[in-house]
Amino acid sequence: MSRALVRLISLLVVAVGLIGLAPLSLALLAGILALWIGLLERGLTGLLAQRIWRMRWFFLAIAILYGLGSPLADPWLGWQEGAYRVAVLIVLVVTVGLCLNQLPARELSDGIASLLRPLKIVGLPVEVFARRTAATLDAVNEMSERVRSLPRGRSALNAVAQICEQAERYQANAQPDHAAAAPTARDWAFFVLMVVSVGVLQWLT
């Protein structure tokens, strides 16, 4: 089993486990992730905070939509639901950041292909889908860094247009065939932690 596959399964466990999770259980899962980051992934704190901050308007829009839809009998119910949905998304964003950190596009593509291989039975072009998905994620990371380095104002419009055009034609850097990287002890530890944590929290819910 490859490193990418273990990380993708860990991400899938959390994504599925978030479905129907009670607010208290969600808070406990967030605390477990925060403890993991504080102890073993402290270098990712700034990056994860930056990603969450960049999505702040999206989160605010979700909270407002649920809040405005509050029932007249209990006007706070919608705001509570909106806050819960935002918390779910933040936990998911953090988990994605942890699982895909320093994972090359080639490894990610191989991991996605391995995860979806059973779907080849129904004719899904798994390898093509995996390559394009990995290349898209790789392009988003690269292009976002370039966009942040652009100057402000109208002078940046042409540069942004060029970056968008390049993103459409982007392909992950070709790499020679190599053996898939084996999962590290930390990858396995995170996988086991997520399986146990999500299982227990779902049981408590």
mmCIF file of N, CA, C and O in Angstrom, residues 4-95:
data_model
loop_
_atom_site.group_PDB
_atom_site.id
_atom_site.type_symbol
_atom_site.label_atom_id
_atom_site.label_comp_id
_atom_site.label_asym_id
_atom_site.label_seq_id
_atom_site.Cartn_x
_atom_site.Cartn_y
_atom_site.Cartn_z
ATOM 1 N N ALA A 4 0.347 7.602 -0.603
ATOM 2 C CA ALA A 4 -0.790 8.385 -1.090
ATOM 3 C C ALA A 4 -2.108 7.676 -0.794
ATOM 4 O O ALA A 4 -3.091 8.316 -0.396
ATOM 5 N N LEU A 5 -2.140 6.358 -0.973
ATOM 6 C CA LEU A 5 -3.378 5.619 -0.754
ATOM 7 C C LEU A 5 -3.784 5.657 0.718
ATOM 8 O O LEU A 5 -4.966 5.837 1.048
ATOM 9 N N VAL A 6 -2.824 5.507 1.621
ATOM 10 C CA VAL A 6 -3.124 5.565 3.060
ATOM 11 C C VAL A 6 -3.672 6.941 3.427
ATOM 12 O O VAL A 6 -4.661 7.065 4.170
ATOM 13 N N ARG A 7 -3.064 7.985 2.888
ATOM 14 C CA ARG A 7 -3.538 9.335 3.197
ATOM 15 C C ARG A 7 -4.919 9.598 2.619
ATOM 16 O O ARG A 7 -5.768 10.233 3.261
ATOM 17 N N LEU A 8 -5.164 9.123 1.407
ATOM 18 C CA LEU A 8 -6.481 9.324 0.793
ATOM 19 C C LEU A 8 -7.569 8.570 1.555
ATOM 20 O O LEU A 8 -8.685 9.077 1.720
ATOM 21 N N ILE A 9 -7.252 7.377 2.017
ATOM 22 C CA ILE A 9 -8.231 6.623 2.807
ATOM 23 C C ILE A 9 -8.485 7.335 4.134
ATOM 24 O O ILE A 9 -9.633 7.395 4.611
ATOM 25 N N SER A 10 -7.435 7.889 4.740
ATOM 26 C CA SER A 10 -7.618 8.666 5.975
ATOM 27 C C SER A 10 -8.548 9.841 5.730
ATOM 28 O O SER A 10 -9.453 10.119 6.541
ATOM 29 N N LEU A 11 -8.346 10.536 4.607
ATOM 30 C CA LEU A 11 -9.211 11.666 4.254
ATOM 31 C C LEU A 11 -10.642 11.203 4.018
ATOM 32 O O LEU A 11 -11.603 11.848 4.462
ATOM 33 N N LEU A 12 -10.790 10.069 3.360
ATOM 34 C CA LEU A 12 -12.125 9.535 3.092
ATOM 35 C C LEU A 12 -12.830 9.141 4.385
ATOM 36 O O LEU A 12 -14.044 9.356 4.541
ATOM 37 N N VAL A 13 -12.092 8.581 5.322
ATOM 38 C CA VAL A 13 -12.666 8.198 6.617
ATOM 39 C C VAL A 13 -13.242 9.423 7.326
ATOM 40 O O VAL A 13 -14.362 9.396 7.854
ATOM 41 N N VAL A 14 -12.477 10.509 7.322
ATOM 42 C CA VAL A 14 -12.955 11.726 7.985
ATOM 43 C C VAL A 14 -14.144 12.317 7.235
ATOM 44 O O VAL A 14 -15.144 12.713 7.855
ATOM 45 N N ALA A 15 -14.056 12.379 5.903
ATOM 46 C CA ALA A 15 -15.141 12.972 5.112
ATOM 47 C C ALA A 15 -16.453 12.222 5.323
ATOM 48 O O ALA A 15 -17.513 12.834 5.496
ATOM 49 N N VAL A 16 -16.392 10.899 5.321
ATOM 50 C CA VAL A 16 -17.601 10.102 5.540
ATOM 51 C C VAL A 16 -18.044 10.186 7.002
ATOM 52 O O VAL A 16 -19.237 10.266 7.306
ATOM 53 N N GLY A 17 -17.074 10.182 7.896
ATOM 54 C CA GLY A 17 -17.397 10.225 9.321
ATOM 55 C C GLY A 17 -18.037 11.523 9.768
ATOM 56 O O GLY A 17 -18.733 11.560 10.794
ATOM 57 N N LEU A 18 -17.832 12.599 9.009
ATOM 58 C CA LEU A 18 -18.443 13.879 9.371
ATOM 59 C C LEU A 18 -19.947 13.893 9.141
ATOM 60 O O LEU A 18 -20.657 14.730 9.699
ATOM 61 N N ILE A 19 -20.445 12.956 8.338
ATOM 62 C CA ILE A 19 -21.870 12.918 8.023
ATOM 63 C C ILE A 19 -22.666 12.568 9.285
ATOM 64 O O ILE A 19 -22.465 11.514 9.889
ATOM 65 N N GLY A 20 -23.546 13.459 9.663
ATOM 66 C CA GLY A 20 -24.410 13.207 10.809
ATOM 67 C C GLY A 20 -23.732 13.296 12.159
ATOM 68 O O GLY A 20 -24.328 12.909 13.173
ATOM 69 N N LEU A 21 -22.511 13.807 12.208
ATOM 70 C CA LEU A 21 -21.789 13.892 13.482
ATOM 71 C C LEU A 21 -22.413 14.975 14.358
ATOM 72 O O LEU A 21 -22.706 16.079 13.891
ATOM 73 N N ALA A 22 -22.622 14.656 15.620
ATOM 74 C CA ALA A 22 -23.208 15.616 16.552
ATOM 75 C C ALA A 22 -22.241 16.777 16.788
ATOM 76 O O ALA A 22 -21.020 16.608 16.673
ATOM 77 N N PRO A 23 -22.755 17.971 17.109
ATOM 78 C CA PRO A 23 -21.877 19.130 17.331
ATOM 79 C C PRO A 23 -20.779 18.874 18.358
ATOM 80 O O PRO A 23 -19.627 19.272 18.160
ATOM 81 N N LEU A 24 -21.116 18.222 19.478
ATOM 82 C CA LEU A 24 -20.105 17.943 20.493
ATOM 83 C C LEU A 24 -19.042 16.991 19.958
ATOM 84 O O LEU A 24 -17.843 17.179 20.200
ATOM 85 N N SER A 25 -19.467 15.979 19.214
ATOM 86 C CA SER A 25 -18.516 15.036 18.622
ATOM 87 C C SER A 25 -17.641 15.733 17.597
ATOM 88 O O SER A 25 -16.441 15.452 17.480
ATOM 89 N N LEU A 26 -18.230 16.655 16.840
ATOM 90 C CA LEU A 26 -17.449 17.433 15.871
ATOM 91 C C LEU A 26 -16.388 18.268 16.584
ATOM 92 O O LEU A 26 -15.239 18.355 16.131
ATOM 93 N N ALA A 27 -16.761 18.870 17.707
ATOM 94 C CA ALA A 27 -15.798 19.661 18.479
ATOM 95 C C ALA A 27 -14.669 18.775 19.001
ATOM 96 O O ALA A 27 -13.501 19.179 19.009
ATOM 97 N N LEU A 28 -14.989 17.550 19.420
ATOM 98 C CA LEU A 28 -13.959 16.626 19.899
ATOM 99 C C LEU A 28 -13.016 16.222 18.761
ATOM 100 O O LEU A 28 -11.798 16.142 18.956
ATOM 101 N N LEU A 29 -13.580 15.981 17.569
ATOM 102 C CA LEU A 29 -12.744 15.635 16.425
ATOM 103 C C LEU A 29 -11.831 16.799 16.054
ATOM 104 O O LEU A 29 -10.640 16.594 15.753
ATOM 105 N N ALA A 30 -12.366 18.011 16.088
ATOM 106 C CA ALA A 30 -11.543 19.192 15.820
ATOM 107 C C ALA A 30 -10.427 19.306 16.849
ATOM 108 O O ALA A 30 -9.284 19.668 16.516
ATOM 109 N N GLY A 31 -10.732 19.001 18.107
ATOM 110 C CA GLY A 31 -9.710 19.037 19.151
ATOM 111 C C GLY A 31 -8.631 17.997 18.932
ATOM 112 O O GLY A 31 -7.441 18.260 19.163
ATOM 113 N N ILE A 32 -9.020 16.804 18.470
ATOM 114 C CA ILE A 32 -8.046 15.747 18.177
ATOM 115 C C ILE A 32 -7.115 16.183 17.050
ATOM 116 O O ILE A 32 -5.886 15.998 17.121
ATOM 117 N N LEU A 33 -7.681 16.782 16.000
ATOM 118 C CA LEU A 33 -6.862 17.271 14.890
ATOM 119 C C LEU A 33 -5.932 18.399 15.345
ATOM 120 O O LEU A 33 -4.762 18.447 14.943
ATOM 121 N N ALA A 34 -6.449 19.290 16.178
ATOM 122 C CA ALA A 34 -5.618 20.389 16.684
ATOM 123 C C ALA A 34 -4.466 19.850 17.530
ATOM 124 O O ALA A 34 -3.330 20.351 17.447
ATOM 125 N N LEU A 35 -4.738 18.819 18.337
ATOM 126 C CA LEU A 35 -3.687 18.212 19.153
ATOM 127 C C LEU A 35 -2.636 17.551 18.269
ATOM 128 O O LEU A 35 -1.431 17.673 18.521
ATOM 129 N N TRP A 36 -3.080 16.861 17.215
ATOM 130 C CA TRP A 36 -2.140 16.227 16.286
ATOM 131 C C TRP A 36 -1.244 17.276 15.626
ATOM 132 O O TRP A 36 -0.026 17.095 15.529
ATOM 133 N N ILE A 37 -1.853 18.366 15.177
ATOM 134 C CA ILE A 37 -1.081 19.434 14.532
ATOM 135 C C ILE A 37 -0.103 20.053 15.519
ATOM 136 O O ILE A 37 1.066 20.300 15.202
ATOM 137 N N GLY A 38 -0.570 20.316 16.728
ATOM 138 C CA GLY A 38 0.290 20.939 17.723
ATOM 139 C C GLY A 38 1.476 20.077 18.113
ATOM 140 O O GLY A 38 2.555 20.592 18.416
ATOM 141 N N LEU A 39 1.292 18.757 18.100
ATOM 142 C CA LEU A 39 2.369 17.859 18.522
ATOM 143 C C LEU A 39 3.291 17.440 17.377
ATOM 144 O O LEU A 39 4.509 17.349 17.567
ATOM 145 N N LEU A 40 2.715 17.189 16.182
ATOM 146 C CA LEU A 40 3.495 16.575 15.107
ATOM 147 C C LEU A 40 3.559 17.374 13.813
ATOM 148 O O LEU A 40 4.418 17.109 12.976
ATOM 149 N N GLU A 41 2.636 18.317 13.623
ATOM 150 C CA GLU A 41 2.592 19.046 12.354
ATOM 151 C C GLU A 41 2.572 20.550 12.595
ATOM 152 O O GLU A 41 1.866 21.280 11.901
ATOM 153 N N ARG A 42 3.347 21.004 13.547
ATOM 154 C CA ARG A 42 3.303 22.420 13.902
ATOM 155 C C ARG A 42 3.699 23.327 12.748
ATOM 156 O O ARG A 42 3.236 24.461 12.636
ATOM 157 N N GLY A 43 4.542 22.820 11.857
ATOM 158 C CA GLY A 43 4.962 23.625 10.709
ATOM 159 C C GLY A 43 3.838 23.927 9.738
ATOM 160 O O GLY A 43 3.964 24.826 8.900
ATOM 161 N N LEU A 44 2.738 23.187 9.818
ATOM 162 C CA LEU A 44 1.605 23.407 8.917
ATOM 163 C C LEU A 44 0.607 24.420 9.452
ATOM 164 O O LEU A 44 -0.341 24.773 8.751
ATOM 165 N N THR A 45 0.807 24.888 10.661
ATOM 166 C CA THR A 45 -0.176 25.770 11.293
ATOM 167 C C THR A 45 -0.443 27.007 10.450
ATOM 168 O O THR A 45 -1.593 27.374 10.191
ATOM 169 N N GLY A 46 0.622 27.661 10.003
ATOM 170 C CA GLY A 46 0.467 28.879 9.208
ATOM 171 C C GLY A 46 -0.240 28.616 7.890
ATOM 172 O O GLY A 46 -1.117 29.382 7.478
ATOM 173 N N LEU A 47 0.134 27.535 7.215
ATOM 174 C CA LEU A 47 -0.468 27.205 5.931
ATOM 175 C C LEU A 47 -1.955 26.907 6.072
ATOM 176 O O LEU A 47 -2.791 27.390 5.287
ATOM 177 N N LEU A 48 -2.311 26.124 7.086
ATOM 178 C CA LEU A 48 -3.716 25.783 7.295
ATOM 179 C C LEU A 48 -4.530 27.015 7.678
ATOM 180 O O LEU A 48 -5.655 27.197 7.196
ATOM 181 N N ALA A 49 -3.963 27.861 8.521
ATOM 182 C CA ALA A 49 -4.660 29.093 8.909
ATOM 183 C C ALA A 49 -4.868 29.991 7.689
ATOM 184 O O ALA A 49 -5.929 30.626 7.542
ATOM 185 N N GLN A 50 -3.872 30.044 6.822
ATOM 186 C CA GLN A 50 -3.987 30.848 5.604
ATOM 187 C C GLN A 50 -5.095 30.322 4.692
ATOM 188 O O GLN A 50 -5.872 31.097 4.130
ATOM 189 N N ARG A 51 -5.195 29.019 4.553
ATOM 190 C CA ARG A 51 -6.237 28.440 3.702
ATOM 191 C C ARG A 51 -7.630 28.721 4.263
ATOM 192 O O ARG A 51 -8.554 29.040 3.516
ATOM 193 N N ILE A 52 -7.758 28.596 5.565
ATOM 194 C CA ILE A 52 -9.057 28.877 6.188
ATOM 195 C C ILE A 52 -9.410 30.348 6.033
ATOM 196 O O ILE A 52 -10.555 30.707 5.723
ATOM 197 N N TRP A 53 -8.428 31.224 6.215
ATOM 198 C CA TRP A 53 -8.670 32.660 6.099
ATOM 199 C C TRP A 53 -9.078 33.041 4.680
ATOM 200 O O TRP A 53 -9.953 33.882 4.476
ATOM 201 N N ARG A 54 -8.491 32.387 3.681
ATOM 202 C CA ARG A 54 -8.841 32.672 2.293
ATOM 203 C C ARG A 54 -10.288 32.286 1.977
ATOM 204 O O ARG A 54 -10.887 32.802 1.037
ATOM 205 N N MET A 55 -10.842 31.371 2.743
ATOM 206 C CA MET A 55 -12.216 30.920 2.507
ATOM 207 C C MET A 55 -13.218 31.624 3.413
ATOM 208 O O MET A 55 -14.379 31.210 3.509
ATOM 209 N N ARG A 56 -12.788 32.685 4.078
ATOM 210 C CA ARG A 56 -13.619 33.321 5.094
ATOM 211 C C ARG A 56 -14.944 33.827 4.527
ATOM 212 O O ARG A 56 -15.978 33.710 5.191
ATOM 213 N N TRP A 57 -14.939 34.381 3.310
ATOM 214 C CA TRP A 57 -16.183 34.922 2.751
ATOM 215 C C TRP A 57 -17.145 33.792 2.382
ATOM 216 O O TRP A 57 -18.369 33.950 2.478
ATOM 217 N N PHE A 58 -16.594 32.681 1.951
ATOM 218 C CA PHE A 58 -17.423 31.510 1.664
ATOM 219 C C PHE A 58 -18.098 31.005 2.939
ATOM 220 O O PHE A 58 -19.297 30.728 2.959
ATOM 221 N N PHE A 59 -17.323 30.915 4.004
ATOM 222 C CA PHE A 59 -17.872 30.482 5.291
ATOM 223 C C PHE A 59 -18.940 31.464 5.790
ATOM 224 O O PHE A 59 -19.991 31.043 6.291
ATOM 225 N N LEU A 60 -18.655 32.762 5.641
ATOM 226 C CA LEU A 60 -19.607 33.773 6.092
ATOM 227 C C LEU A 60 -20.909 33.679 5.297
ATOM 228 O O LEU A 60 -22.000 33.802 5.869
ATOM 229 N N ALA A 61 -20.790 33.433 3.989
ATOM 230 C CA ALA A 61 -21.982 33.324 3.152
ATOM 231 C C ALA A 61 -22.849 32.140 3.593
ATOM 232 O O ALA A 61 -24.083 32.245 3.641
ATOM 233 N N ILE A 62 -22.208 31.019 3.922
ATOM 234 C CA ILE A 62 -22.962 29.850 4.381
ATOM 235 C C ILE A 62 -23.687 30.155 5.685
ATOM 236 O O ILE A 62 -24.879 29.835 5.851
ATOM 237 N N ALA A 63 -22.989 30.794 6.626
ATOM 238 C CA ALA A 63 -23.602 31.133 7.911
ATOM 239 C C ALA A 63 -24.795 32.065 7.719
ATOM 240 O O ALA A 63 -25.846 31.893 8.349
ATOM 241 N N ILE A 64 -24.662 33.049 6.827
ATOM 242 C CA ILE A 64 -25.749 34.005 6.601
ATOM 243 C C ILE A 64 -26.948 33.327 5.943
ATOM 244 O O ILE A 64 -28.101 33.574 6.308
ATOM 245 N N LEU A 65 -26.674 32.451 4.968
ATOM 246 C CA LEU A 65 -27.769 31.762 4.288
ATOM 247 C C LEU A 65 -28.595 30.927 5.265
ATOM 248 O O LEU A 65 -29.831 30.931 5.221
ATOM 249 N N TYR A 66 -27.903 30.201 6.131
ATOM 250 C CA TYR A 66 -28.634 29.409 7.127
ATOM 251 C C TYR A 66 -29.315 30.322 8.149
ATOM 252 O O TYR A 66 -30.432 30.044 8.590
ATOM 253 N N GLY A 67 -28.630 31.409 8.525
ATOM 254 C CA GLY A 67 -29.206 32.320 9.510
ATOM 255 C C GLY A 67 -30.457 33.005 9.013
ATOM 256 O O GLY A 67 -31.439 33.138 9.753
ATOM 257 N N LEU A 68 -30.449 33.444 7.749
ATOM 258 C CA LEU A 68 -31.625 34.101 7.194
ATOM 259 C C LEU A 68 -32.787 33.135 7.011
ATOM 260 O O LEU A 68 -33.934 33.553 6.903
ATOM 261 N N GLY A 69 -32.454 31.854 6.965
ATOM 262 C CA GLY A 69 -33.516 30.848 6.836
ATOM 263 C C GLY A 69 -34.016 30.335 8.169
ATOM 264 O O GLY A 69 -34.697 29.303 8.212
ATOM 265 N N SER A 70 -33.679 31.016 9.229
ATOM 266 C CA SER A 70 -34.109 30.584 10.560
ATOM 267 C C SER A 70 -35.623 30.599 10.684
ATOM 268 O O SER A 70 -36.280 31.545 10.213
ATOM 269 N N PRO A 71 -36.206 29.594 11.327
ATOM 270 C CA PRO A 71 -37.668 29.603 11.548
ATOM 271 C C PRO A 71 -38.051 30.700 12.537
ATOM 272 O O PRO A 71 -37.273 31.041 13.435
ATOM 273 N N LEU A 72 -39.237 31.264 12.339
ATOM 274 C CA LEU A 72 -39.673 32.355 13.212
ATOM 275 C C LEU A 72 -39.807 31.905 14.660
ATOM 276 O O LEU A 72 -39.603 32.687 15.586
ATOM 277 N N ALA A 73 -40.140 30.637 14.868
ATOM 278 C CA ALA A 73 -40.317 30.129 16.229
ATOM 279 C C ALA A 73 -38.997 30.087 16.996
ATOM 280 O O ALA A 73 -38.971 30.223 18.219
ATOM 281 N N ASP A 74 -37.912 29.882 16.267
ATOM 282 C CA ASP A 74 -36.592 29.802 16.920
ATOM 283 C C ASP A 74 -35.564 30.452 15.997
ATOM 284 O O ASP A 74 -34.898 29.784 15.201
ATOM 285 N N PRO A 75 -35.414 31.791 16.063
ATOM 286 C CA PRO A 75 -34.545 32.510 15.116
ATOM 287 C C PRO A 75 -33.073 32.140 15.214
ATOM 288 O O PRO A 75 -32.310 32.399 14.287
ATOM 289 N N TRP A 76 -32.665 31.539 16.332
ATOM 290 C CA TRP A 76 -31.249 31.184 16.477
ATOM 291 C C TRP A 76 -30.935 29.825 15.878
ATOM 292 O O TRP A 76 -29.759 29.488 15.716
ATOM 293 N N LEU A 77 -31.948 29.052 15.550
ATOM 294 C CA LEU A 77 -31.709 27.699 15.051
ATOM 295 C C LEU A 77 -30.926 27.707 13.740
ATOM 296 O O LEU A 77 -30.004 26.909 13.549
ATOM 297 N N GLY A 78 -31.280 28.609 12.841
ATOM 298 C CA GLY A 78 -30.581 28.689 11.555
ATOM 299 C C GLY A 78 -29.127 29.098 11.717
ATOM 300 O O GLY A 78 -28.233 28.562 11.033
ATOM 301 N N TRP A 79 -28.868 30.053 12.605
ATOM 302 C CA TRP A 79 -27.487 30.486 12.833
ATOM 303 C C TRP A 79 -26.655 29.365 13.441
ATOM 304 O O TRP A 79 -25.474 29.205 13.101
ATOM 305 N N GLN A 80 -27.259 28.600 14.322
ATOM 306 C CA GLN A 80 -26.544 27.455 14.904
ATOM 307 C C GLN A 80 -26.217 26.414 13.840
ATOM 308 O O GLN A 80 -25.114 25.852 13.812
ATOM 309 N N GLU A 81 -27.188 26.166 12.956
ATOM 310 C CA GLU A 81 -26.948 25.210 11.874
ATOM 311 C C GLU A 81 -25.862 25.721 10.930
ATOM 312 O O GLU A 81 -25.017 24.952 10.463
ATOM 313 N N GLY A 82 -25.881 27.023 10.632
ATOM 314 C CA GLY A 82 -24.847 27.607 9.780
ATOM 315 C C GLY A 82 -23.463 27.487 10.393
ATOM 316 O O GLY A 82 -22.495 27.154 9.705
ATOM 317 N N ALA A 83 -23.369 27.752 11.709
ATOM 318 C CA ALA A 83 -22.086 27.621 12.398
ATOM 319 C C ALA A 83 -21.593 26.175 12.368
ATOM 320 O O ALA A 83 -20.398 25.913 12.191
ATOM 321 N N TYR A 84 -22.535 25.239 12.513
ATOM 322 C CA TYR A 84 -22.169 23.815 12.458
ATOM 323 C C TYR A 84 -21.626 23.453 11.082
ATOM 324 O O TYR A 84 -20.611 22.759 10.970
ATOM 325 N N ARG A 85 -22.288 23.914 10.013
ATOM 326 C CA ARG A 85 -21.834 23.607 8.655
ATOM 327 C C ARG A 85 -20.463 24.201 8.377
ATOM 328 O O ARG A 85 -19.610 23.583 7.730
ATOM 329 N N VAL A 86 -20.235 25.399 8.861
ATOM 330 C CA VAL A 86 -18.921 26.029 8.686
ATOM 331 C C VAL A 86 -17.852 25.235 9.423
ATOM 332 O O VAL A 86 -16.754 25.010 8.910
ATOM 333 N N ALA A 87 -18.172 24.780 10.626
ATOM 334 C CA ALA A 87 -17.211 23.989 11.404
ATOM 335 C C ALA A 87 -16.875 22.685 10.686
ATOM 336 O O ALA A 87 -15.715 22.255 10.667
ATOM 337 N N VAL A 88 -17.872 22.049 10.076
ATOM 338 C CA VAL A 88 -17.631 20.819 9.318
ATOM 339 C C VAL A 88 -16.657 21.087 8.171
ATOM 340 O O VAL A 88 -15.708 20.325 7.937
ATOM 341 N N LEU A 89 -16.884 22.185 7.443
ATOM 342 C CA LEU A 89 -16.019 22.517 6.317
ATOM 343 C C LEU A 89 -14.597 22.827 6.774
ATOM 344 O O LEU A 89 -13.621 22.456 6.106
ATOM 345 N N ILE A 90 -14.459 23.509 7.913
ATOM 346 C CA ILE A 90 -13.121 23.829 8.416
ATOM 347 C C ILE A 90 -12.373 22.558 8.788
ATOM 348 O O ILE A 90 -11.189 22.398 8.468
ATOM 349 N N VAL A 91 -13.060 21.618 9.442
ATOM 350 C CA VAL A 91 -12.434 20.337 9.779
ATOM 351 C C VAL A 91 -12.006 19.616 8.505
ATOM 352 O O VAL A 91 -10.911 19.038 8.430
ATOM 353 N N LEU A 92 -12.837 19.676 7.478
ATOM 354 C CA LEU A 92 -12.509 19.018 6.214
ATOM 355 C C LEU A 92 -11.327 19.687 5.532
ATOM 356 O O LEU A 92 -10.429 19.006 5.008
ATOM 357 N N VAL A 93 -11.282 21.015 5.544
ATOM 358 C CA VAL A 93 -10.159 21.741 4.946
ATOM 359 C C VAL A 93 -8.854 21.394 5.650
ATOM 360 O O VAL A 93 -7.812 21.172 5.019
ATOM 361 N N VAL A 94 -8.903 21.344 6.971
ATOM 362 C CA VAL A 94 -7.701 21.002 7.752
ATOM 363 C C VAL A 94 -7.242 19.576 7.436
ATOM 364 O O VAL A 94 -6.043 19.319 7.250
ATOM 365 N N THR A 95 -8.194 18.642 7.336
ATOM 366 C CA THR A 95 -7.840 17.252 7.040
ATOM 367 C C THR A 95 -7.237 17.121 5.653
ATOM 368 O O THR A 95 -6.264 16.381 5.452
#
